[in-house]
mmCIF file of C-alpha atoms and ligand atoms in Angstrom:
data_model
loop_
_atom_site.group_PDB
_atom_site.id
_atom_site.type_symbol
_atom_site.label_atom_id
_atom_site.label_comp_id
_atom_site.label_asym_id
_atom_site.label_seq_id
_atom_site.Cartn_x
_atom_site.Cartn_y
_atom_site.Cartn_z
ATOM 1 C CA UNK A 1 3.522 -24.914 4.538
ATOM 2 C CA UNK A 2 5.102 -24.840 1.048
ATOM 3 C CA UNK A 3 4.761 -21.150 0.212
ATOM 4 C CA UNK A 4 6.275 -20.172 3.549
ATOM 5 C CA UNK A 5 9.298 -22.403 2.958
ATOM 6 C CA UNK A 6 9.772 -20.915 -0.465
ATOM 7 C CA UNK A 7 9.381 -17.362 0.805
ATOM 8 C CA UNK A 8 11.769 -18.054 3.659
ATOM 9 C CA UNK A 9 14.378 -19.306 1.191
ATOM 10 C CA UNK A 10 13.958 -16.281 -1.089
ATOM 11 C CA UNK A 11 14.167 -13.936 1.903
ATOM 12 C CA UNK A 12 17.312 -15.588 3.290
ATOM 13 C CA UNK A 13 18.906 -15.297 -0.124
ATOM 14 C CA UNK A 14 17.983 -11.584 -0.401
ATOM 15 C CA UNK A 15 19.195 -10.822 3.098
ATOM 16 C CA UNK A 16 22.427 -12.741 2.479
ATOM 17 C CA UNK A 17 23.206 -10.504 -0.521
ATOM 18 C CA UNK A 18 22.357 -7.216 1.195
ATOM 19 C CA UNK A 19 25.146 -4.859 2.163
ATOM 20 C CA UNK A 20 24.756 -3.227 5.545
ATOM 21 C CA UNK A 21 23.767 0.411 5.236
ATOM 22 C CA UNK A 22 23.569 3.181 7.786
ATOM 23 C CA UNK A 23 20.007 3.930 8.942
ATOM 24 C CA UNK A 24 20.605 7.560 7.903
ATOM 25 C CA UNK A 25 21.266 6.477 4.294
ATOM 26 C CA UNK A 26 18.079 4.438 4.196
ATOM 27 C CA UNK A 27 15.765 7.256 5.294
ATOM 28 C CA UNK A 28 13.824 9.151 2.641
ATOM 29 C CA UNK A 29 11.206 11.873 2.437
ATOM 30 C CA UNK A 30 9.229 13.803 -0.154
ATOM 31 C CA UNK A 31 6.122 15.942 -0.286
ATOM 32 C CA UNK A 32 3.242 16.696 -2.622
ATOM 33 C CA UNK A 33 -0.408 17.472 -3.075
ATOM 34 C CA UNK A 34 -2.697 14.895 -1.493
ATOM 35 C CA UNK A 35 -6.253 14.218 -0.456
ATOM 36 C CA UNK A 36 -6.747 14.673 3.288
ATOM 37 C CA UNK A 37 -9.913 13.893 5.254
ATOM 38 C CA UNK A 38 -10.594 17.633 5.144
ATOM 39 C CA UNK A 39 -10.035 17.945 1.379
ATOM 40 C CA UNK A 40 -7.065 18.607 -0.894
ATOM 41 C CA UNK A 41 -3.932 19.641 0.990
ATOM 42 C CA UNK A 42 -0.284 18.826 1.337
ATOM 43 C CA UNK A 43 1.379 15.599 2.451
ATOM 44 C CA UNK A 44 4.875 14.927 3.708
ATOM 45 C CA UNK A 45 5.985 11.314 3.307
ATOM 46 C CA UNK A 46 8.754 10.033 5.549
ATOM 47 C CA UNK A 47 10.388 6.602 5.306
ATOM 48 C CA UNK A 48 12.051 5.591 8.554
ATOM 49 C CA UNK A 49 14.566 2.741 8.652
ATOM 50 C CA UNK A 50 13.660 0.277 11.393
ATOM 51 C CA UNK A 51 14.861 -3.217 12.223
ATOM 52 C CA UNK A 52 12.484 -4.511 9.485
ATOM 53 C CA UNK A 53 9.029 -6.043 9.198
ATOM 54 C CA UNK A 54 8.656 -8.717 11.891
ATOM 55 C CA UNK A 55 6.504 -10.828 9.550
ATOM 56 C CA UNK A 56 9.119 -10.776 6.769
ATOM 57 C CA UNK A 57 11.913 -11.614 9.197
ATOM 58 C CA UNK A 58 10.015 -14.487 10.791
ATOM 59 C CA UNK A 59 10.049 -18.073 9.519
ATOM 60 C CA UNK A 60 7.176 -17.081 7.201
ATOM 61 C CA UNK A 61 9.476 -15.200 4.831
ATOM 62 C CA UNK A 62 6.897 -12.424 4.433
ATOM 63 C CA UNK A 63 4.638 -11.437 1.555
ATOM 64 C CA UNK A 64 5.196 -12.616 -2.010
ATOM 65 C CA UNK A 65 5.359 -9.124 -3.557
ATOM 66 C CA UNK A 66 7.240 -7.219 -0.851
ATOM 67 C CA UNK A 67 10.930 -6.414 -0.613
ATOM 68 C CA UNK A 68 10.723 -3.813 2.132
ATOM 69 C CA UNK A 69 13.018 -5.896 4.286
ATOM 70 C CA UNK A 70 15.741 -5.027 1.761
ATOM 71 C CA UNK A 71 15.226 -1.355 2.730
ATOM 72 C CA UNK A 72 16.010 -2.071 6.333
ATOM 73 C CA UNK A 73 19.429 -1.781 8.011
ATOM 74 C CA UNK A 74 18.817 -5.223 9.635
ATOM 75 C CA UNK A 75 20.096 -3.941 12.943
ATOM 76 C CA UNK A 76 18.113 -2.496 15.812
ATOM 77 C CA UNK A 77 17.787 1.235 15.360
ATOM 78 C CA UNK A 78 17.528 2.764 18.818
ATOM 79 C CA UNK A 79 14.806 5.230 19.735
ATOM 80 C CA UNK A 80 17.000 8.330 19.777
ATOM 81 C CA UNK A 81 18.468 7.577 16.324
ATOM 82 C CA UNK A 82 14.997 7.032 14.907
ATOM 83 C CA UNK A 83 13.746 10.331 16.359
ATOM 84 C CA UNK A 84 16.835 12.152 15.094
ATOM 85 C CA UNK A 85 16.281 10.774 11.566
ATOM 86 C CA UNK A 86 12.629 11.757 11.741
ATOM 87 C CA UNK A 87 13.466 15.331 12.778
ATOM 88 C CA UNK A 88 16.032 15.685 9.981
ATOM 89 C CA UNK A 89 13.533 14.430 7.389
ATOM 90 C CA UNK A 90 10.743 16.692 8.634
ATOM 91 C CA UNK A 91 13.040 19.727 8.664
ATOM 92 C CA UNK A 92 13.607 19.361 4.914
ATOM 93 C CA UNK A 93 9.994 20.339 4.163
ATOM 94 C CA UNK A 94 7.865 23.430 4.517
ATOM 95 C CA UNK A 95 4.840 22.463 6.514
ATOM 96 C CA UNK A 96 2.047 24.075 4.514
ATOM 97 C CA UNK A 97 -1.213 25.140 6.122
ATOM 98 C CA UNK A 98 -3.100 21.879 5.780
ATOM 99 C CA UNK A 99 -0.654 19.018 5.973
ATOM 100 C CA UNK A 100 -0.790 15.283 6.514
ATOM 101 C CA UNK A 101 2.375 13.518 7.629
ATOM 102 C CA UNK A 102 2.622 9.939 6.411
ATOM 103 C CA UNK A 103 5.196 7.754 8.103
ATOM 104 C CA UNK A 104 6.342 4.538 6.452
ATOM 105 C CA UNK A 105 8.481 2.100 8.378
ATOM 106 C CA UNK A 106 8.476 -0.796 5.893
ATOM 107 C CA UNK A 107 6.620 -2.811 8.503
ATOM 108 C CA UNK A 108 4.420 -1.936 11.480
ATOM 109 C CA UNK A 109 4.673 1.451 13.192
ATOM 110 C CA UNK A 110 2.628 0.061 16.088
ATOM 111 C CA UNK A 111 4.925 -2.914 16.748
ATOM 112 C CA UNK A 112 7.208 -1.861 19.588
ATOM 113 C CA UNK A 113 9.885 -4.316 18.446
ATOM 114 C CA UNK A 114 10.121 -2.381 15.172
ATOM 115 C CA UNK A 115 9.489 1.167 16.448
ATOM 116 C CA UNK A 116 10.373 1.468 20.171
ATOM 117 C CA UNK A 117 7.587 3.060 22.190
ATOM 118 C CA UNK A 118 9.862 5.945 23.227
ATOM 119 C CA UNK A 119 10.470 6.811 19.562
ATOM 120 C CA UNK A 120 6.812 6.426 18.652
ATOM 121 C CA UNK A 121 5.698 8.736 21.464
ATOM 122 C CA UNK A 122 8.334 11.358 20.715
ATOM 123 C CA UNK A 123 7.635 11.418 16.954
ATOM 124 C CA UNK A 124 3.907 11.874 17.601
ATOM 125 C CA UNK A 125 4.590 14.525 20.230
ATOM 126 C CA UNK A 126 6.696 16.491 17.710
ATOM 127 C CA UNK A 127 3.785 16.345 15.264
ATOM 128 C CA UNK A 128 1.343 17.434 17.961
ATOM 129 C CA UNK A 129 3.319 20.671 18.295
ATOM 130 C CA UNK A 130 3.296 21.386 14.548
ATOM 131 C CA UNK A 131 0.195 23.489 14.149
ATOM 132 C CA UNK A 132 -0.166 22.938 10.399
ATOM 133 C CA UNK A 133 -0.051 19.165 10.716
ATOM 134 C CA UNK A 134 -3.690 18.107 10.759
ATOM 135 C CA UNK A 135 -3.424 14.376 10.101
ATOM 136 C CA UNK A 136 -0.884 11.655 10.803
ATOM 137 C CA UNK A 137 -0.934 8.406 8.872
ATOM 138 C CA UNK A 138 1.022 5.264 9.752
ATOM 139 C CA UNK A 139 0.987 1.633 8.664
ATOM 140 C CA UNK A 140 0.638 -1.489 10.741
ATOM 141 C CA UNK A 141 -0.382 -5.109 10.576
ATOM 142 C CA UNK A 142 -3.734 -5.539 12.369
ATOM 143 C CA UNK A 143 -2.346 -7.669 15.216
ATOM 144 C CA UNK A 144 -0.619 -4.601 16.679
ATOM 145 C CA UNK A 145 -3.795 -2.492 16.685
ATOM 146 C CA UNK A 146 -5.061 -2.541 20.269
ATOM 147 C CA UNK A 147 -7.117 -0.059 22.216
ATOM 148 C CA UNK A 148 -4.204 0.680 24.547
ATOM 149 C CA UNK A 149 -1.744 1.410 21.751
ATOM 150 C CA UNK A 150 -4.271 3.507 19.837
ATOM 151 C CA UNK A 151 -5.009 5.523 22.984
ATOM 152 C CA UNK A 152 -1.300 6.099 23.635
ATOM 153 C CA UNK A 153 -0.774 7.311 20.063
ATOM 154 C CA UNK A 154 -3.823 9.543 20.121
ATOM 155 C CA UNK A 155 -2.804 11.097 23.427
ATOM 156 C CA UNK A 156 0.781 11.692 22.277
ATOM 157 C CA UNK A 157 -0.670 13.382 19.205
ATOM 158 C CA UNK A 158 -3.015 15.618 21.186
ATOM 159 C CA UNK A 159 -5.986 13.870 19.567
ATOM 160 C CA UNK A 160 -5.134 15.023 16.037
ATOM 161 C CA UNK A 161 -6.507 12.779 13.322
ATOM 162 C CA UNK A 162 -4.567 9.508 13.429
ATOM 163 C CA UNK A 163 -5.024 6.940 10.661
ATOM 164 C CA UNK A 164 -3.644 3.407 10.625
ATOM 165 C CA UNK A 165 -3.353 1.799 7.189
ATOM 166 C CA UNK A 166 -3.468 -1.993 7.211
ATOM 167 C CA UNK A 167 -2.408 -4.193 4.308
ATOM 168 C CA UNK A 168 -5.571 -6.210 3.921
ATOM 169 C CA UNK A 169 -4.591 -6.565 0.214
ATOM 170 C CA UNK A 170 -7.741 -8.517 -0.708
ATOM 171 C CA UNK A 171 -11.001 -9.629 0.855
ATOM 172 C CA UNK A 172 -10.333 -13.140 -0.427
ATOM 173 C CA UNK A 173 -8.814 -15.194 2.414
ATOM 174 C CA UNK A 174 -7.541 -17.856 -0.018
ATOM 175 C CA UNK A 175 -5.650 -15.329 -2.159
ATOM 176 C CA UNK A 176 -4.277 -13.568 0.914
ATOM 177 C CA UNK A 177 -3.057 -16.816 2.442
ATOM 178 C CA UNK A 178 -1.777 -18.797 -0.526
ATOM 179 C CA UNK A 179 -0.885 -16.169 -3.131
ATOM 180 C CA UNK A 180 0.299 -13.317 -0.898
ATOM 181 C CA UNK A 181 1.392 -15.202 2.234
ATOM 182 C CA UNK A 182 0.066 -12.362 4.361
ATOM 183 C CA UNK A 183 -0.416 -14.342 7.548
ATOM 184 C CA UNK A 184 -3.669 -12.798 8.749
ATOM 185 C CA UNK A 185 -7.342 -13.249 8.000
ATOM 186 C CA UNK A 186 -10.377 -11.095 7.373
ATOM 187 C CA UNK A 187 -11.324 -11.697 10.986
ATOM 188 C CA UNK A 188 -8.058 -10.125 12.159
ATOM 189 C CA UNK A 189 -8.663 -7.108 9.965
ATOM 190 C CA UNK A 190 -12.272 -6.779 11.111
ATOM 191 C CA UNK A 191 -11.209 -6.930 14.759
ATOM 192 C CA UNK A 192 -8.658 -4.146 14.252
ATOM 193 C CA UNK A 193 -11.130 -1.933 12.361
ATOM 194 C CA UNK A 194 -13.781 -2.471 15.049
ATOM 195 C CA UNK A 195 -11.295 -1.590 17.793
ATOM 196 C CA UNK A 196 -10.546 1.676 16.001
ATOM 197 C CA UNK A 197 -14.158 2.519 15.181
ATOM 198 C CA UNK A 198 -15.374 1.832 18.714
ATOM 199 C CA UNK A 199 -12.892 4.433 19.984
ATOM 200 C CA UNK A 200 -14.442 7.212 17.902
ATOM 201 C CA UNK A 201 -15.617 9.882 18.579
ATOM 202 C CA UNK A 202 -13.649 10.030 21.864
ATOM 203 C CA UNK A 203 -10.475 9.514 19.884
ATOM 204 C CA UNK A 204 -9.867 10.886 16.396
ATOM 205 C CA UNK A 205 -8.733 7.547 14.949
ATOM 206 C CA UNK A 206 -9.394 5.881 11.603
ATOM 207 C CA UNK A 207 -8.540 2.608 9.877
ATOM 208 C CA UNK A 208 -7.570 2.406 6.218
ATOM 209 C CA UNK A 209 -7.415 -0.687 4.014
ATOM 210 C CA UNK A 210 -4.531 -1.088 1.597
ATOM 211 C CA UNK A 211 -5.658 -3.259 -1.292
ATOM 212 C CA UNK A 212 -3.218 -4.884 -3.680
ATOM 213 C CA UNK A 213 -4.107 -5.000 -7.372
ATOM 214 C CA UNK A 214 -3.110 -8.265 -9.064
ATOM 215 C CA UNK A 215 -1.329 -10.628 -6.704
ATOM 216 C CA UNK A 216 0.592 -13.494 -8.319
ATOM 217 C CA UNK A 217 -1.322 -16.473 -9.756
ATOM 218 C CA UNK A 218 -4.380 -14.360 -10.488
ATOM 219 C CA UNK A 219 -5.588 -13.637 -14.019
ATOM 220 C CA UNK A 220 -6.114 -10.074 -15.255
ATOM 221 C CA UNK A 221 -9.879 -10.522 -15.103
ATOM 222 C CA UNK A 222 -9.889 -12.059 -11.628
ATOM 223 C CA UNK A 223 -7.567 -9.311 -10.396
ATOM 224 C CA UNK A 224 -10.124 -6.684 -11.465
ATOM 225 C CA UNK A 225 -13.028 -8.567 -9.912
ATOM 226 C CA UNK A 226 -11.189 -9.184 -6.640
ATOM 227 C CA UNK A 227 -10.101 -5.565 -6.338
ATOM 228 C CA UNK A 228 -13.664 -4.287 -6.784
ATOM 229 C CA UNK A 229 -15.058 -6.880 -4.394
ATOM 230 C CA UNK A 230 -12.351 -6.100 -1.822
ATOM 231 C CA UNK A 231 -13.176 -2.381 -1.836
ATOM 232 C CA UNK A 232 -16.847 -3.120 -1.201
ATOM 233 C CA UNK A 233 -15.880 -5.463 1.613
ATOM 234 C CA UNK A 234 -13.480 -2.959 3.234
ATOM 235 C CA UNK A 235 -16.155 -0.277 3.246
ATOM 236 C CA UNK A 236 -18.711 -2.761 4.571
ATOM 237 C CA UNK A 237 -16.614 -3.701 7.598
ATOM 238 C CA UNK A 238 -15.907 -0.092 8.537
ATOM 239 C CA UNK A 239 -12.668 1.091 6.905
ATOM 240 C CA UNK A 240 -12.631 4.897 6.668
ATOM 241 C CA UNK A 241 -10.585 4.981 3.454
ATOM 242 C CA UNK A 242 -9.113 2.681 0.850
ATOM 243 C CA UNK A 243 -5.751 2.897 -0.834
ATOM 244 C CA UNK A 244 -5.147 0.633 -3.846
ATOM 245 C CA UNK A 245 -1.582 -0.415 -4.638
ATOM 246 C CA UNK A 246 -1.293 -1.831 -8.158
ATOM 247 C CA UNK A 247 1.542 -4.363 -8.352
ATOM 248 C CA UNK A 248 5.109 -3.340 -9.026
ATOM 249 C CA UNK A 249 7.851 -5.941 -9.294
ATOM 250 C CA UNK A 250 10.146 -5.600 -6.282
ATOM 251 C CA UNK A 251 13.591 -7.151 -6.369
ATOM 252 C CA UNK A 252 14.156 -10.391 -4.463
ATOM 253 C CA UNK A 253 10.506 -11.478 -4.352
ATOM 254 C CA UNK A 254 8.561 -14.495 -5.551
ATOM 255 C CA UNK A 255 6.709 -12.082 -7.795
ATOM 256 C CA UNK A 256 9.982 -11.144 -9.465
ATOM 257 C CA UNK A 257 10.891 -14.807 -9.980
ATOM 258 C CA UNK A 258 7.583 -15.488 -11.736
ATOM 259 C CA UNK A 259 7.873 -12.300 -13.777
ATOM 260 C CA UNK A 260 11.330 -13.283 -14.990
ATOM 261 C CA UNK A 261 9.919 -16.638 -16.083
ATOM 262 C CA UNK A 262 7.106 -14.930 -18.018
ATOM 263 C CA UNK A 263 4.442 -16.223 -15.629
ATOM 264 C CA UNK A 264 3.406 -12.866 -14.236
ATOM 265 C CA UNK A 265 2.835 -9.307 -15.458
ATOM 266 C CA UNK A 266 1.725 -6.307 -13.358
ATOM 267 C CA UNK A 267 -1.767 -5.101 -14.255
ATOM 268 C CA UNK A 268 -2.656 -3.072 -17.309
ATOM 269 C CA UNK A 269 -3.394 0.590 -16.551
ATOM 270 C CA UNK A 270 -6.707 -0.089 -18.356
ATOM 271 C CA UNK A 271 -7.506 -2.607 -15.609
ATOM 272 C CA UNK A 272 -6.712 0.000 -12.977
ATOM 273 C CA UNK A 273 -9.091 2.437 -14.678
ATOM 274 C CA UNK A 274 -11.791 -0.217 -14.815
ATOM 275 C CA UNK A 275 -11.345 -0.739 -11.051
ATOM 276 C CA UNK A 276 -11.560 3.007 -10.352
ATOM 277 C CA UNK A 277 -14.736 3.354 -12.414
ATOM 278 C CA UNK A 278 -16.468 0.443 -10.754
ATOM 279 C CA UNK A 279 -15.318 1.229 -7.227
ATOM 280 C CA UNK A 280 -16.069 4.949 -7.394
ATOM 281 C CA UNK A 281 -19.611 4.193 -8.536
ATOM 282 C CA UNK A 282 -20.339 1.724 -5.750
ATOM 283 C CA UNK A 283 -18.191 2.714 -2.747
ATOM 284 C CA UNK A 284 -18.775 5.933 -0.826
ATOM 285 C CA UNK A 285 -15.610 6.263 1.275
ATOM 286 C CA UNK A 286 -12.538 7.994 -0.243
ATOM 287 C CA UNK A 287 -10.532 5.713 -2.518
ATOM 288 C CA UNK A 288 -6.989 6.496 -3.610
ATOM 289 C CA UNK A 289 -5.208 4.691 -6.427
ATOM 290 C CA UNK A 290 -1.431 4.724 -6.007
ATOM 291 C CA UNK A 291 0.327 5.470 -9.301
ATOM 292 C CA UNK A 292 3.937 4.775 -8.306
ATOM 293 C CA UNK A 293 5.949 3.083 -11.047
ATOM 294 C CA UNK A 294 3.150 3.473 -13.603
ATOM 295 C CA UNK A 295 4.533 3.175 -17.097
ATOM 296 C CA UNK A 296 7.833 1.626 -16.002
ATOM 297 C CA UNK A 297 9.105 -1.815 -16.964
ATOM 298 C CA UNK A 298 8.272 -3.210 -13.521
ATOM 299 C CA UNK A 299 5.007 -1.382 -12.930
ATOM 300 C CA UNK A 300 1.463 -1.136 -14.324
ATOM 301 C CA UNK A 301 1.737 -0.552 -18.052
ATOM 302 C CA UNK A 302 -0.310 0.077 -21.195
ATOM 303 C CA UNK A 303 1.870 1.486 -23.975
ATOM 304 C CA UNK A 304 4.317 4.340 -24.418
ATOM 305 C CA UNK A 305 1.665 6.508 -26.068
ATOM 306 C CA UNK A 306 -0.858 6.513 -23.240
ATOM 307 C CA UNK A 307 0.885 5.556 -19.954
ATOM 308 C CA UNK A 308 1.621 9.057 -18.711
ATOM 309 C CA UNK A 309 -1.649 10.640 -19.891
ATOM 310 C CA UNK A 310 -3.665 8.038 -18.022
ATOM 311 C CA UNK A 311 -1.453 8.351 -14.960
ATOM 312 C CA UNK A 312 -2.205 12.107 -14.796
ATOM 313 C CA UNK A 313 -5.929 11.433 -15.119
ATOM 314 C CA UNK A 314 -5.776 8.946 -12.254
ATOM 315 C CA UNK A 315 -3.928 11.433 -10.027
ATOM 316 C CA UNK A 316 -6.639 14.012 -10.739
ATOM 317 C CA UNK A 317 -9.318 11.432 -10.073
ATOM 318 C CA UNK A 318 -7.690 10.767 -6.675
ATOM 319 C CA UNK A 319 -7.763 14.426 -5.680
ATOM 320 C CA UNK A 320 -11.308 15.006 -6.911
ATOM 321 C CA UNK A 321 -12.673 11.547 -6.049
ATOM 322 C CA UNK A 322 -14.271 11.660 -9.476
ATOM 323 C CA UNK A 323 -14.558 9.434 -12.522
ATOM 324 C CA UNK A 324 -13.140 11.804 -15.172
ATOM 325 C CA UNK A 325 -15.195 11.613 -18.338
ATOM 326 C CA UNK A 326 -11.937 11.204 -20.265
ATOM 327 C CA UNK A 327 -11.823 7.673 -18.810
ATOM 328 C CA UNK A 328 -14.711 6.853 -21.144
ATOM 329 C CA UNK A 329 -13.565 8.981 -24.052
ATOM 330 C CA UNK A 330 -9.854 8.183 -24.051
ATOM 331 C CA UNK A 331 -8.841 5.771 -26.786
ATOM 332 C CA UNK A 332 -5.527 4.171 -27.632
ATOM 333 C CA UNK A 333 -4.561 1.316 -29.933
ATOM 334 C CA UNK A 334 -3.428 -0.751 -26.947
ATOM 335 C CA UNK A 335 -6.950 -0.958 -25.528
ATOM 336 C CA UNK A 336 -7.903 -3.763 -27.935
ATOM 337 C CA UNK A 337 -4.959 -5.814 -26.634
ATOM 338 C CA UNK A 338 -6.124 -5.272 -23.046
ATOM 339 C CA UNK A 339 -9.659 -6.381 -23.922
ATOM 340 C CA UNK A 340 -8.251 -9.496 -25.608
ATOM 341 C CA UNK A 341 -6.060 -10.144 -22.569
ATOM 342 C CA UNK A 342 -8.970 -9.912 -20.143
ATOM 343 C CA UNK A 343 -11.083 -12.205 -22.348
ATOM 344 C CA UNK A 344 -8.191 -14.616 -22.800
ATOM 345 C CA UNK A 345 -7.549 -14.773 -19.066
ATOM 346 C CA UNK A 346 -11.257 -15.317 -18.483
ATOM 347 C CA UNK A 347 -11.404 -18.207 -20.926
ATOM 348 C CA UNK A 348 -8.315 -19.972 -19.707
ATOM 349 C CA UNK A 349 -8.056 -18.692 -16.137
ATOM 350 C CA UNK A 350 -4.457 -18.247 -17.212
ATOM 351 C CA UNK A 351 -2.029 -16.660 -14.810
ATOM 352 C CA UNK A 352 -0.019 -15.183 -17.659
ATOM 353 C CA UNK A 353 -0.785 -12.390 -20.074
ATOM 354 C CA UNK A 354 -0.453 -12.122 -23.807
ATOM 355 C CA UNK A 355 2.951 -10.824 -24.879
ATOM 356 C CA UNK A 356 1.810 -7.260 -24.659
ATOM 357 C CA UNK A 357 5.160 -5.610 -24.079
ATOM 358 C CA UNK A 358 6.967 -7.243 -26.967
HETATM 359 S S1 LIG B 1 3.759 -6.299 2.801
HETATM 360 FE FE1 LIG B 1 3.853 -5.507 4.916
HETATM 361 S S2 LIG B 1 3.515 -7.343 6.190
HETATM 362 FE FE2 LIG B 1 4.052 -8.085 4.162
HETATM 363 S S3 LIG B 1 6.282 -8.401 4.284
HETATM 364 FE FE3 LIG B 1 5.927 -6.339 3.441
HETATM 365 S S4 LIG B 1 6.011 -4.954 5.197
HETATM 366 FE FE4 LIG B 1 5.734 -7.042 5.998
HETATM 367 ZN ZN1 LIG B 2 -1.852 2.893 -25.186
#
């Protein structure tokens, strides 16, 4: 399959240039206000260095927009090291009264080849004993979501709320296969969500869909339409929450190659707002729009005058699950360019944008 060969080549090249780093140097953590299932609270985010995403390291080369494998030490990190890193990260933060702990492993937390079972159990057991931790959120590809694994996690966690986020990215199987190279289908996602939902209410488990805004080779207009459609689909098949990730150009990806050639731009922030408005008025489950890298050269962008104002409005809209009326009232000169871009991409089905950042 052509895209897999290309991705494999890009990945080999990236890995070849990577310097080996200690797992301790690759760990990261931060905290902030966040929307929990029980309302606004605190979240602690912890990035754990593991051996790397099995999908990215396989012959497939991984997903076209993802460079997480570059954040991995590329060596097996044993269970006790992983637990030690986790404890050190957690100890850096005050655990406020209503806290969610979100663990990112740049791959699948539920894959025992990436996170050894002993480490997984011990990390969840530590969180079980932290009274203020009310929710634990991890990420995994759907193939690792089984009833047995979910039960083990839930039991280790003392049946605290346990959410698994899965990178569905889009409801469109063609886009997911040929433009993202994700390597799983809607059916796989639906099976994982059903497994989780059938376990409730005995187990306090939930499935979340990560949706990607504007994969490569998709026009601005189609990216908006697909994002809205994907949210409706994810709710329809039983996801408990949705988290949108608007594209950011990661180093060493096919997305970066196309961007450098002028064949790809991350979405406009106006497009992101359009998605929020349409999704919030038609989808009932909580929907979060990630705003990382907004207003940067490699992230979603409008213009210097309005990037940060709109970013703040989106963050508020996440916490309140509202459509702020400023979304309608806010005006900026760049909006006309966005409208032209969406119309242009509709007319030509072009994969490029007008030269909006020049
Ligand atoms: S997006 Fe997820 S599945 Fe795809 S390569 Fe990155 S970590 Fe692996
Ligand atoms: Zn502007």
